[in-house]
Coordinates of C-alpha atoms and ligand atoms in Angstrom, one line a residue:
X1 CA 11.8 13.4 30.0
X2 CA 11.6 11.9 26.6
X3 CA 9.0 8.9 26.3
X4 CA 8.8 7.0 22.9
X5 CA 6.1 5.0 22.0
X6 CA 6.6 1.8 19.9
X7 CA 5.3 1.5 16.6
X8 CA 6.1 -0.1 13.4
X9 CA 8.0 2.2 10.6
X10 CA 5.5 2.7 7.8
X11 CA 7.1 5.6 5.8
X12 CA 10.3 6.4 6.0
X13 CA 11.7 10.1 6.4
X14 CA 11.7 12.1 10.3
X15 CA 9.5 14.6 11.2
X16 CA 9.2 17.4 13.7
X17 CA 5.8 19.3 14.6
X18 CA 2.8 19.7 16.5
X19 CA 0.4 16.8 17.2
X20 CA -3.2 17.3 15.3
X21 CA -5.5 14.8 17.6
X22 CA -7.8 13.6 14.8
X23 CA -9.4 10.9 16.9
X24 CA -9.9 10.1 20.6
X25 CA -10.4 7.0 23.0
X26 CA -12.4 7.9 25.8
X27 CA -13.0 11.2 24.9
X28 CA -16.6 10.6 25.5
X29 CA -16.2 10.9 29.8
X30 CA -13.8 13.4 29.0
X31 CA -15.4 15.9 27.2
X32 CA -18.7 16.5 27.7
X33 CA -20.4 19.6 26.3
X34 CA -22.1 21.3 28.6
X35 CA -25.9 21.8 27.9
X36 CA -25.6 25.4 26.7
X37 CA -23.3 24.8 24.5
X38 CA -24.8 21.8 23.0
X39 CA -27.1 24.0 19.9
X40 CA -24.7 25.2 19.3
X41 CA -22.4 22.5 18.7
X42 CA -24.8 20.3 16.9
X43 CA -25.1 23.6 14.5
X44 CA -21.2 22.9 13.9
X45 CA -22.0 19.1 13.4
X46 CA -24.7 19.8 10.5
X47 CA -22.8 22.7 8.8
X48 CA -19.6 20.7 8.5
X49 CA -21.7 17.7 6.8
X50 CA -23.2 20.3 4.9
X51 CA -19.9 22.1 3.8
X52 CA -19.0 18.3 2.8
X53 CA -22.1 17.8 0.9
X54 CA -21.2 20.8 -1.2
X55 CA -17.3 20.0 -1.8
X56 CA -18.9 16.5 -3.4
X57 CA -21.8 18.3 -5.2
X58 CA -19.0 20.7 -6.8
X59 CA -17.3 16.9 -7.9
X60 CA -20.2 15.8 -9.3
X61 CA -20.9 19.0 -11.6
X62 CA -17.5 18.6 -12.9
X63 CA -18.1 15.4 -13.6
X64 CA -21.8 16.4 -15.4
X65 CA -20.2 18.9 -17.4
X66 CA -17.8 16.5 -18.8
X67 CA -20.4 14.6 -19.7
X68 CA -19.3 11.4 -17.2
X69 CA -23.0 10.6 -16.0
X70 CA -23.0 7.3 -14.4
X71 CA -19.7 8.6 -12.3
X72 CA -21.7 11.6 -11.0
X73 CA -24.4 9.6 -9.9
X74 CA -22.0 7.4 -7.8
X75 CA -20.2 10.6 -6.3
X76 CA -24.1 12.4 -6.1
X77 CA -24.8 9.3 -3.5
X78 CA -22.2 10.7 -1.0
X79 CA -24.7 14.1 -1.0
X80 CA -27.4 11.9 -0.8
X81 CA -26.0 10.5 2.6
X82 CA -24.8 13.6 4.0
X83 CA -28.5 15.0 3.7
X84 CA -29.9 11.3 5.3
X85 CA -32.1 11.8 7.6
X86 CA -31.5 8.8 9.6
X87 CA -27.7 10.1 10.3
X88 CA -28.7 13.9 11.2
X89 CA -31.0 12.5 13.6
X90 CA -28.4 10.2 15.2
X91 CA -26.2 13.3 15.4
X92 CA -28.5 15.1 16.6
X93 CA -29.6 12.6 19.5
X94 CA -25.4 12.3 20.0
X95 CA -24.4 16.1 20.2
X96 CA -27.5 17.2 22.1
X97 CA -28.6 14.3 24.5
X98 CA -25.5 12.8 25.2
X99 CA -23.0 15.8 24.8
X100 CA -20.7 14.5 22.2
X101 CA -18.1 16.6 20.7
X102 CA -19.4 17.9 16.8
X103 CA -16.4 15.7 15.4
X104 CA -17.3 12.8 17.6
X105 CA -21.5 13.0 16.6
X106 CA -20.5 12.8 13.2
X107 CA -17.7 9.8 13.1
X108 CA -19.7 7.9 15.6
X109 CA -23.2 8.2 13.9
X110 CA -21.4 7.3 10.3
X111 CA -19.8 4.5 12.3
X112 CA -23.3 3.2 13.3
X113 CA -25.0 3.9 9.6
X114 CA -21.4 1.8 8.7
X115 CA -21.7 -1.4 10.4
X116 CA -25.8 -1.1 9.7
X117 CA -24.9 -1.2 6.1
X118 CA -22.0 -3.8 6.4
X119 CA -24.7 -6.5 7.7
X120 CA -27.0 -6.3 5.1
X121 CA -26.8 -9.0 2.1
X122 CA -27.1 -7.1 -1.2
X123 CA -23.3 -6.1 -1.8
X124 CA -23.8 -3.2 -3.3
X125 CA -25.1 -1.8 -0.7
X126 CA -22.8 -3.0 1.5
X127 CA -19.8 -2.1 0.1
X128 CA -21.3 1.8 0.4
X129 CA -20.5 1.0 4.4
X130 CA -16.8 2.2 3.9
X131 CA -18.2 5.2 1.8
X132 CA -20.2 6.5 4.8
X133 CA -17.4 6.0 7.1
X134 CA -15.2 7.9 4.6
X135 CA -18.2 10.7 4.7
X136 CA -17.8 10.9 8.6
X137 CA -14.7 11.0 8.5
X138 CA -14.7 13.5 6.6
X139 CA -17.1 15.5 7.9
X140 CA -15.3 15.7 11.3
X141 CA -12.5 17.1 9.8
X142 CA -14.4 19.7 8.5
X143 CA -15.7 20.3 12.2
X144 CA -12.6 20.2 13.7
X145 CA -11.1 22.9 11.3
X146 CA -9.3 20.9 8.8
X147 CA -9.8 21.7 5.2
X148 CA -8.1 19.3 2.4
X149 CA -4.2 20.2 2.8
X150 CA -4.2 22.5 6.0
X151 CA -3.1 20.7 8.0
X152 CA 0.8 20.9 8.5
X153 CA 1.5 19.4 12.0
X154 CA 1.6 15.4 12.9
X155 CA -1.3 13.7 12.5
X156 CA -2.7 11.2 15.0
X157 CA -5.8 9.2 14.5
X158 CA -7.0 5.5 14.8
X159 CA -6.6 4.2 11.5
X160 CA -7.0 6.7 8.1
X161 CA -8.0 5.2 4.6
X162 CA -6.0 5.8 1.6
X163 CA -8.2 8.6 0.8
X164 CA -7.9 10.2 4.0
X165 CA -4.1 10.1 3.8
X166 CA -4.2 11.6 0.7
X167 CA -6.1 14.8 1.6
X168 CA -5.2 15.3 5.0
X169 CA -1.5 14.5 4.6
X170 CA -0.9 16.4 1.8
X171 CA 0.9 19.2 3.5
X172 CA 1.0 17.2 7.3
X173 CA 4.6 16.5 8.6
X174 CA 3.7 12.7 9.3
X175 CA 1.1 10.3 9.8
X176 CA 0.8 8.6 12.9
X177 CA -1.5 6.1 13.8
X178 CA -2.5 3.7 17.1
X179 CA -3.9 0.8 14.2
X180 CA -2.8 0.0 10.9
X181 CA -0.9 -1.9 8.9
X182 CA 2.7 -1.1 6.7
X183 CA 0.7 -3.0 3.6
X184 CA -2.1 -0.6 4.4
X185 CA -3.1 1.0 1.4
X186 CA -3.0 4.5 3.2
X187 CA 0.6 3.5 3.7
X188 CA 1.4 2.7 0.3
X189 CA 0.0 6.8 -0.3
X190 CA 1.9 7.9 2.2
X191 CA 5.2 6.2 1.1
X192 CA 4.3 7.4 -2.4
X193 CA 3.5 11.0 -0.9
X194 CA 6.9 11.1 0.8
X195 CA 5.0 11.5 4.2
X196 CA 6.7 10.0 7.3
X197 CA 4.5 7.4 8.8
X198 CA 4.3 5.0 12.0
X199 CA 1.8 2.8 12.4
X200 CA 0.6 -0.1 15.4
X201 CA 1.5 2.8 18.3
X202 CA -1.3 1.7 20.1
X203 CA -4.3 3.5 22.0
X204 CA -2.1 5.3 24.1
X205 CA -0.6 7.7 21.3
X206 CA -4.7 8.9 20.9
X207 CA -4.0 10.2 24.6
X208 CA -1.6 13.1 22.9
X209 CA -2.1 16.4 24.1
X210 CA -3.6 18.7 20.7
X211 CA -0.6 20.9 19.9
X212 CA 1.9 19.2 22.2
X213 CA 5.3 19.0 19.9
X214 CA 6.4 15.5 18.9
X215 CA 9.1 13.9 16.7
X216 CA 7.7 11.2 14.1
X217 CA 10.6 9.1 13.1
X218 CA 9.3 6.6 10.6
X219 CA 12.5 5.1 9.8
X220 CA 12.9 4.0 13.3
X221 CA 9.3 3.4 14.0
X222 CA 9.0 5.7 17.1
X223 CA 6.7 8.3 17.8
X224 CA 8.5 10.8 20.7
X225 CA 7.0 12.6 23.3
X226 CA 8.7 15.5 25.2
X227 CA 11.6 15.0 22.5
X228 CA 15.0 15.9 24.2
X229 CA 16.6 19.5 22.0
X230 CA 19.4 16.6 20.2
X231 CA 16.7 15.2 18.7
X232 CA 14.6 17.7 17.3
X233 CA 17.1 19.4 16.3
X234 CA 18.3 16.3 14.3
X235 CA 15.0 15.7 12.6
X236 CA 14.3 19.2 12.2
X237 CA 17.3 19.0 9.9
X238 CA 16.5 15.5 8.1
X239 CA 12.8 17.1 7.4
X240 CA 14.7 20.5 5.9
X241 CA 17.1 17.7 3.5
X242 CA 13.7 16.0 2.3
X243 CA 12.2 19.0 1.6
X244 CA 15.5 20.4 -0.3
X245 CA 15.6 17.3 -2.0
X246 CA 11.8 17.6 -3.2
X247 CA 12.4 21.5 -3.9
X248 CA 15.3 20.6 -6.1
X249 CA 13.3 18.1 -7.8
X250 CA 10.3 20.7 -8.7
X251 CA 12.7 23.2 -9.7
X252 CA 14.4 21.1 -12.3
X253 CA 11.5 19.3 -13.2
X254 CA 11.6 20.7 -17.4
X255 CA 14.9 19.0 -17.8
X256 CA 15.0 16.1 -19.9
X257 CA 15.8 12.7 -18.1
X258 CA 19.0 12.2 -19.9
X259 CA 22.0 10.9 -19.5
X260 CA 25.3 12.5 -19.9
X261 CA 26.2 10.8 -23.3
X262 CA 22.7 11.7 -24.3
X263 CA 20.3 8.4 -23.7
X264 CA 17.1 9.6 -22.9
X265 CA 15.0 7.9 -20.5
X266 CA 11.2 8.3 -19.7
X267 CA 10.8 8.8 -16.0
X268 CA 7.0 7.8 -14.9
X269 CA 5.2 7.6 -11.7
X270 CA 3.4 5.1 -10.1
X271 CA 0.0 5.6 -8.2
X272 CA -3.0 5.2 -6.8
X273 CA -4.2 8.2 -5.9
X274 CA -5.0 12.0 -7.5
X275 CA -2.7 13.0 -5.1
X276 CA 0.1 11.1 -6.0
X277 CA -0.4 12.1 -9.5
X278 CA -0.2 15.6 -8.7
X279 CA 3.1 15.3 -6.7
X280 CA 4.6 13.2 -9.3
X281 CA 3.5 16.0 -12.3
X282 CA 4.9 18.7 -9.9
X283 CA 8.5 16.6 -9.6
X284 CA 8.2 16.2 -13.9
X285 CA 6.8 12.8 -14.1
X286 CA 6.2 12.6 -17.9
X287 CA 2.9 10.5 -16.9
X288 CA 2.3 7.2 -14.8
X289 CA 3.3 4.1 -15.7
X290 CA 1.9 1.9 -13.1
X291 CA -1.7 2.3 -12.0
X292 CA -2.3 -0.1 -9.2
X293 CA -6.4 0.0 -9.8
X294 CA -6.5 -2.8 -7.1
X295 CA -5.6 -0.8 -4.4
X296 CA -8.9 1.2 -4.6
X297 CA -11.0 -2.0 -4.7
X298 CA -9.2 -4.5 -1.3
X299 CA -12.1 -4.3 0.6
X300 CA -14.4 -5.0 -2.1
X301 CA -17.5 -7.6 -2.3
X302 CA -17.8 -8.4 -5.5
X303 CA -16.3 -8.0 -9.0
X304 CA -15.9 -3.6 -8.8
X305 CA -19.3 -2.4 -11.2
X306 CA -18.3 -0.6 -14.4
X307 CA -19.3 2.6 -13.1
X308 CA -17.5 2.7 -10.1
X309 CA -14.1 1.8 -12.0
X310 CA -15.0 4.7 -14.4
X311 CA -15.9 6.6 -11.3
X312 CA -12.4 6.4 -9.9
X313 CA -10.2 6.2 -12.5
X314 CA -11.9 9.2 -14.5
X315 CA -10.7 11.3 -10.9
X316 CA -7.0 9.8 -10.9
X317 CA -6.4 10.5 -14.5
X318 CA -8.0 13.8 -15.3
X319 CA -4.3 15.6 -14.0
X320 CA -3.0 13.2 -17.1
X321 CA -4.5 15.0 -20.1
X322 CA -2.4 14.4 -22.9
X323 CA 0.1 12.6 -21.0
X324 CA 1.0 8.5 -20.7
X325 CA -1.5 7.1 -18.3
X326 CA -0.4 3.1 -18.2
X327 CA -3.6 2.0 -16.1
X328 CA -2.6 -2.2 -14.8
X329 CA -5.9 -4.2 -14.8
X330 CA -6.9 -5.4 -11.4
X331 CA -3.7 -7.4 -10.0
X332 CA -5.7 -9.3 -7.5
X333 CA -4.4 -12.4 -5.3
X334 CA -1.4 -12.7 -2.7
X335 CA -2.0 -9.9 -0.4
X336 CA -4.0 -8.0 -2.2
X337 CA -6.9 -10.3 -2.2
X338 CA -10.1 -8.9 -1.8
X339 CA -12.9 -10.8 0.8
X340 CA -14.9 -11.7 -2.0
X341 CA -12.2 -13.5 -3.9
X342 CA -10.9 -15.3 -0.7
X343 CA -10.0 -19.3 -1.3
X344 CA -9.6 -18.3 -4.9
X345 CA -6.0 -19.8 -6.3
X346 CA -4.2 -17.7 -9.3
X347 CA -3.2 -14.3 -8.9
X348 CA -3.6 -11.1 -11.7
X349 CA -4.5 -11.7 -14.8
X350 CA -5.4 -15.1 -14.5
X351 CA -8.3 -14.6 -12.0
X352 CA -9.5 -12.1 -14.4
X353 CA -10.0 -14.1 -17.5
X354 CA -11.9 -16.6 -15.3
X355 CA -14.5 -14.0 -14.8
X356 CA -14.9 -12.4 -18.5
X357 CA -17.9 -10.2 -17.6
X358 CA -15.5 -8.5 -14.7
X359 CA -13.0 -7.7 -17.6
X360 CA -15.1 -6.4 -20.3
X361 CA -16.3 -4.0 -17.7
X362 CA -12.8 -3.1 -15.8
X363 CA -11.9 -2.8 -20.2
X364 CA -15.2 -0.4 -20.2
X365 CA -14.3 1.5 -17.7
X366 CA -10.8 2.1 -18.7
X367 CA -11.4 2.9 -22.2
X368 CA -14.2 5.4 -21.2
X369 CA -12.1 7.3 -18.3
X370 CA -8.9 7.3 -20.5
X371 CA -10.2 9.7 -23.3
X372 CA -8.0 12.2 -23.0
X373 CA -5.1 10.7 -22.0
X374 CA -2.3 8.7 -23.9
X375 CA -3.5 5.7 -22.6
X376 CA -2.1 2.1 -22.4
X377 CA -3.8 -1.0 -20.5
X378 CA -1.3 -3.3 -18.5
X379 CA -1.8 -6.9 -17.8
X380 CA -0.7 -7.9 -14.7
X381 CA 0.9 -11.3 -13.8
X382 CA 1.1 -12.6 -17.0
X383 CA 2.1 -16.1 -17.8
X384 CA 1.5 -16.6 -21.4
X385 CA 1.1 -15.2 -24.8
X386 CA -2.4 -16.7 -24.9
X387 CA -3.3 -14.4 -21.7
X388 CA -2.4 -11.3 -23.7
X389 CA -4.5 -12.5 -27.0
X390 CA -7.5 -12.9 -24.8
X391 CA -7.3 -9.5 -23.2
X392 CA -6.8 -7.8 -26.7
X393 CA -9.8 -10.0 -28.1
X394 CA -12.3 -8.7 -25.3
X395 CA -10.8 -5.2 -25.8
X396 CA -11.7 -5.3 -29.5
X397 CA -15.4 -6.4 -28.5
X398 CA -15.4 -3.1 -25.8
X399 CA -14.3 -0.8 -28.5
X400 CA -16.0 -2.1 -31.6
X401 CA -14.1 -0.1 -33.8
X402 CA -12.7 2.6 -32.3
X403 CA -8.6 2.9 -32.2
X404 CA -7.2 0.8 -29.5
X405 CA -4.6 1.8 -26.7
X406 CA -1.6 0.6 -26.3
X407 CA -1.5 -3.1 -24.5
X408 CA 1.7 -4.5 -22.4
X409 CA 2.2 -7.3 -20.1
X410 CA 3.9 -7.5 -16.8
X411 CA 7.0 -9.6 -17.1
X412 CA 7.3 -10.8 -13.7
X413 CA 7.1 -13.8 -13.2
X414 CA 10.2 -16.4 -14.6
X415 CA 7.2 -18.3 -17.1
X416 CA 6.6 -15.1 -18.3
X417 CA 10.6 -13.9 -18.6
X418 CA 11.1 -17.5 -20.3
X419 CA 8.2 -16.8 -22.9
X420 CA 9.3 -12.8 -23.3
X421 CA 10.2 -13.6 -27.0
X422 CA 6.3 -14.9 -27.8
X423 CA 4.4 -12.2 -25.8
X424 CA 6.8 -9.7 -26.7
X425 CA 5.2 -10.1 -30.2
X426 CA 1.7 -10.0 -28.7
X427 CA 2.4 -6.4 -27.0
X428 CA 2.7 -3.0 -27.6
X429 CA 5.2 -2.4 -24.5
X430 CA 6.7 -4.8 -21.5
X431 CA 6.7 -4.0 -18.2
X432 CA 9.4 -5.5 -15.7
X433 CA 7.8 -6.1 -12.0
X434 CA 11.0 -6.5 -10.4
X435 CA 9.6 -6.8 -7.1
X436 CA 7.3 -9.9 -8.0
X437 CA 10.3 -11.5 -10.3
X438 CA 13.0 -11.2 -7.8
X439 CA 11.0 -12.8 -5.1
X440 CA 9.9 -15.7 -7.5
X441 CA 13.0 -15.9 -9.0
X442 CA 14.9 -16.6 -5.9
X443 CA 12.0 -18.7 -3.8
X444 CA 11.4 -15.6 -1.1
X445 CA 8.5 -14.6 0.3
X446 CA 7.4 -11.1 -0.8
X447 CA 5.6 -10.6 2.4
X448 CA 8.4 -11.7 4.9
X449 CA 11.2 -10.9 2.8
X450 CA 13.2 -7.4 3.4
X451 CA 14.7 -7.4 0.5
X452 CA 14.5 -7.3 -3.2
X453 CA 17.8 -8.7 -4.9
X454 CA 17.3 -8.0 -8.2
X455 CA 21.4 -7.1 -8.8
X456 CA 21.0 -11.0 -8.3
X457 CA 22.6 -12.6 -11.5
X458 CA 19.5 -14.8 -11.8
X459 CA 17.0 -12.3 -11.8
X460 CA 19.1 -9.5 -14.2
X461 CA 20.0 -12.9 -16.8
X462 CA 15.9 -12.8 -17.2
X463 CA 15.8 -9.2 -17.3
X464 CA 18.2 -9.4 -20.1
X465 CA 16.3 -12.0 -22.1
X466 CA 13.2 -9.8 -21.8
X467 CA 15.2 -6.7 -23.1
X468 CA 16.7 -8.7 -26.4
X469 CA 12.6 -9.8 -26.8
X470 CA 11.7 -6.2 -26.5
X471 CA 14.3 -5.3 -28.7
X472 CA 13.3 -7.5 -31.5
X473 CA 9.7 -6.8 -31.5
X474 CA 11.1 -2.9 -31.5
X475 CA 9.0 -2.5 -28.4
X476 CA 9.6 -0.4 -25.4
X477 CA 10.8 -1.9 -22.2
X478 CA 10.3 0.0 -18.7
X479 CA 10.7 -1.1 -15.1
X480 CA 7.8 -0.2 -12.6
X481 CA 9.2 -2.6 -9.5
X482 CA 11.0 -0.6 -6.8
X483 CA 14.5 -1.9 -8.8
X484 CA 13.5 1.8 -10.8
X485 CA 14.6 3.9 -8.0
X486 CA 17.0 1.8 -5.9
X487 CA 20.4 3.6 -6.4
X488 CA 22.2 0.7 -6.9
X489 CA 20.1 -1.5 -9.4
X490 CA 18.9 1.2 -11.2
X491 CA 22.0 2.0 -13.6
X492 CA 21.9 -1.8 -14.4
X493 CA 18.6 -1.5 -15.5
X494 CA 19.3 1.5 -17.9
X495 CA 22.6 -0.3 -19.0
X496 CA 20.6 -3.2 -19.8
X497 CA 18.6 -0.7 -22.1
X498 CA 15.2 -0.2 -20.2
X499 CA 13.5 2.5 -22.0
X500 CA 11.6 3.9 -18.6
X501 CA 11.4 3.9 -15.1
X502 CA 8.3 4.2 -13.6
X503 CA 8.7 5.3 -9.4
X504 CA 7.0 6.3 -6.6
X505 CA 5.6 9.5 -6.7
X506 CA 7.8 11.0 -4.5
X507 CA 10.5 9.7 -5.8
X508 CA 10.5 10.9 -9.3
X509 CA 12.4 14.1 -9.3
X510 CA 15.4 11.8 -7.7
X511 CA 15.3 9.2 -9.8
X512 CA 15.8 12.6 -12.7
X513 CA 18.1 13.8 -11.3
X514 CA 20.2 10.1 -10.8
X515 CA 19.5 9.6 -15.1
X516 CA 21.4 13.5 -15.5
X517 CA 24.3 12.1 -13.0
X518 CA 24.6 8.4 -15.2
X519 CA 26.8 7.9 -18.1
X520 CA 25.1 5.0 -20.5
X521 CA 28.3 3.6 -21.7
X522 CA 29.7 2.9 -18.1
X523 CA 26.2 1.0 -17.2
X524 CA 26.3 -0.8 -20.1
X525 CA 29.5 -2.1 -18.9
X526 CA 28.2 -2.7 -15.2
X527 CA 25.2 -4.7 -16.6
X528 CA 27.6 -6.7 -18.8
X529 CA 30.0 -7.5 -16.1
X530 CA 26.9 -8.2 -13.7
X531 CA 25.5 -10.8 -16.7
X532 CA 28.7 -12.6 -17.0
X533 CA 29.1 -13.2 -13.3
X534 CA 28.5 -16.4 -11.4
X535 CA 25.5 -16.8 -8.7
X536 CA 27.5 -16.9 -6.0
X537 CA 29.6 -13.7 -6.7
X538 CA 26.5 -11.7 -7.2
X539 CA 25.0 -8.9 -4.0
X540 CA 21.9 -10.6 -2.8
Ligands
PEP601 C1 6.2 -5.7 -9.3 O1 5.9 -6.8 -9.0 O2 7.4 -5.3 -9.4 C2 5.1 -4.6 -9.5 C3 5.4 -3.4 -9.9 O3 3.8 -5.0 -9.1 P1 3.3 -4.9 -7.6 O4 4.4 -4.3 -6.7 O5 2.1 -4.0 -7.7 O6 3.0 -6.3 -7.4
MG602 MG1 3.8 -7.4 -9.1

């Protein structure tokens, strides 16, 4: 008999496979290992830290070798607290006095070293609590046999970090998890990875038997158990049409992004995450053009240090060489508000320029980790032309001298689609945040709201004044809100002229192949009819 357990749809797409139990609840009663066994097992427990130790060492001699010395030192702290002695004798005491699992030992002890850190009051300490939870994590992985992009069934655990996501789910079928949130940052990796996902199932989907066979059908939200032959065979063929889909998309991935009368336009990926680089260079992103650097810093205490910026971004960009890399300063505020900045009013760019320090270093860091890439600095939430001046001002200090990257500003908000015309002039490019502008534009609420109606006459009549801007100050225009690779508002944007469309990772190869399918002239005549159309006539 089929049983589905309730969650909430995270990722879309429908998956088919064999669960792969990464955490349990309770597991503790219910397996025990037996006092023979237990040397053994704690030998498992220290060689998979070990085995982790080393995959970070071999990070941090990259990073050496390319000179980067203040980011190895950061990653070289992950070795340090593999080897701490503190947590080897908590796994120890775990796996050989109280018969824990290897896997268990080592999330459980990191737990412990977690919260330990987590209470103590110099922040930069205890913002290394999520580090060592990330190393346990890890680390039981390794025990339980999983090595970064092996594992091809669907996953089950607690709650995963971004991180996590992106090296276990690399090659999974679909993520499913008893916590988490559809805002999570691991979901926004997943989305972007084009892995199915359904989150808040509750404990009881930790109870899965390992290997038991299970449909994951994140556009419904359900995770299936005992999954009756109509439906498997119904997601076994939705999972083959993704997969056609993305194989299409790698194999055409050298032709141009062009459309049939021969307008060329730059399709970029948006990301967070090496992995979602990868995938979108694999589907012939020409480069990102939306790096959301606040997504690696939500849980942060404090302003993110210099180092760790360069730490992070030098990882995330190092696929780019050569290529675009559009890196958005922080975009803090709404819900992506940090603890630390709690209370605080403004949002993006705003918040930024109150703390100059924090932007000369996030400038720093930027600058330092975008050597070899073509690089251009975004500003986020941008209300003014003044904004833009003071960014470029503190750049200038940051590179005394040397060439500056490009600099753009997120139009998307209506002050800033009003003012396009004077920070147009300021800027090297523009970037249109549809999803912020709609939402703004029309009074929603971009975290209720389930919909983005940008095809909305209000919203494309400030898109349009932001293209005649861009057009004057002969800059380029692209869009990186989701407007880029909806199939409906999409050939309104390129008839309006956008120059790019930045997507989701996974995403990119379709939104390709859509530019081949378009003909220019007929958008052009879509956008027009849409401009000249009255509120009420308008989708949305
Ligand atoms: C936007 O608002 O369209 C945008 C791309 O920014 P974010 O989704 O990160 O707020
Ligand atoms: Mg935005």
């Amino acid at each position: 008999m089929e049983r589905a357990l309730k969650g909430v749809s995270a990722a879309p797409g429908v998956a088919f496979g064999a669960a792969v139990v990464l955490d349990r609840v309770g597991a503790g009663e219910a397996s025990i290992i037996v006092a023979s066994e237990r040397a053994a097992e704690l030998g498992r427990a220290l060689k998979a830290l070990d085995v982790v130790a080393r995959e970070l060492e071999h990070i941090v001699s990259g990073l050496r070798e390319a000179g980067r010395i203040a980011e190895a030192d950061i990653v070289e702290t992950g070795v340090l607290m593999a080897a701490d002695p503190g947590l080897t004798a908590r796994v120890e005491a775990l796996v050989m006095t109280s018969g824990r699992p290897a896997a268990e030992a080592l999330r459980e002890a990191a737990d412990e070293s977690a919260q330990a850190l987590a209470q103590l009051a110099d922040p930069v300490l205890s913002e290394r609590a999520d580090d060592v939870r990330s190393l346990g994590r890890r680390a039981a992985a390794r025990a339980n046999g999983f090595r970064p992009g092996t594992v091809s069934g669907v996953l089950i655990a607690t709650t995963l970090g971004p991180a996590d996501v992106a090296e276990l789910a690399t090659n999974a079928k679909g993520v499913a998890l008893a916590g988490g949130g559809v805002t999570a940052h691991a979901a926004i990796v997943a989305r972007s990875l084009g892995v199915p996902m359904v989150v808040g199932l509750g404990a009881d989907v930790l109870d899965l038997v390992d290997g038991e066979e299970v449909v994951l059908d994140g556009d419904g939200g359900l995770l299936v158990r005992h999954p009756e032959p109509g439906r498997v065979a119904a997601a076994r063929a939705e999972a083959e049409r993704r997969h056609g889909a993305r194989r299409q998309a790698i194999a055409h991935r050298l032709e141009p992004a062009q459309t049939k009368d021969g307008r060329r336009i730059r399709v970029l990926a948006n990301a967070a995450s090496v992995a979602e680089v990868n995938e979108a260079l694999q589907q012939g992103a020409e480069g990102v053009g939306l790096l959301r650097t606040e997504l690696l810093f939500l849980d942060a205490q404090a302003w993110p240090a210099f180092a760790e910026q360069a730490s992070f971004l030098s990882l995330i960009l190092a696929p780019l060489t050569g290529r675009i890399a559009t890196v958005r300063l922080l975009d803090f505020g709404g819900d992506k508000t940090p603890p630390f900045l709690r209370g605080a009013a403004g949002r993006g760019i705003e918040l930024q320029l109150e703390s100059p320090d924090a932007l000369r270093s996030q400038l720093a860091a930027i600058v330092d980790a975008g050597i070899n890439v073509k690089l251009r600095i975004l500003i986020p939430m941008v209300t003014s032309s003044e904004q833009v001046r003071a960014v470029r001002e503190m750049l200038a200090t940051v590179l005394a001298g040397r060439p500056s990257p490009q600099v753009g500003a997120m139009i998307e908000t209506p002050e800033a689609a009003h003012r396009a015309a004077e920070i147009a002039r300021e800027c090297d490019f523009l970037s249109l945040g549809t999803n912020d502008l709609t939402q703004l534009v029309l009074g929603l609420d971009r975290e209720q709201s389930k919909s983005a109606p940008v095809a909305n006459v209000k919203v494309l009549r400030l898109i349009d004044a932001t293209m005649r801007a861009a057009r004057d100050a002969r800059i380029a225009v692209d869009v990186c809100g989701e407007a880029a690779s909806d199939a409906a508002a999409m050939p309104i944007m390129v008839g309006l002229g956008v120059d790019e469309l930045s997507v989701a990772a996974a995403r990119v190869g379709e939104v390709r192949s859509w530019v081949r399918g378009l003909d220019y002239a007929a958008c052009r005549e879509i956008s027009e009819r849409r401009l000249l159309s009255q509120p009420a006539d308008t989708a949305g």
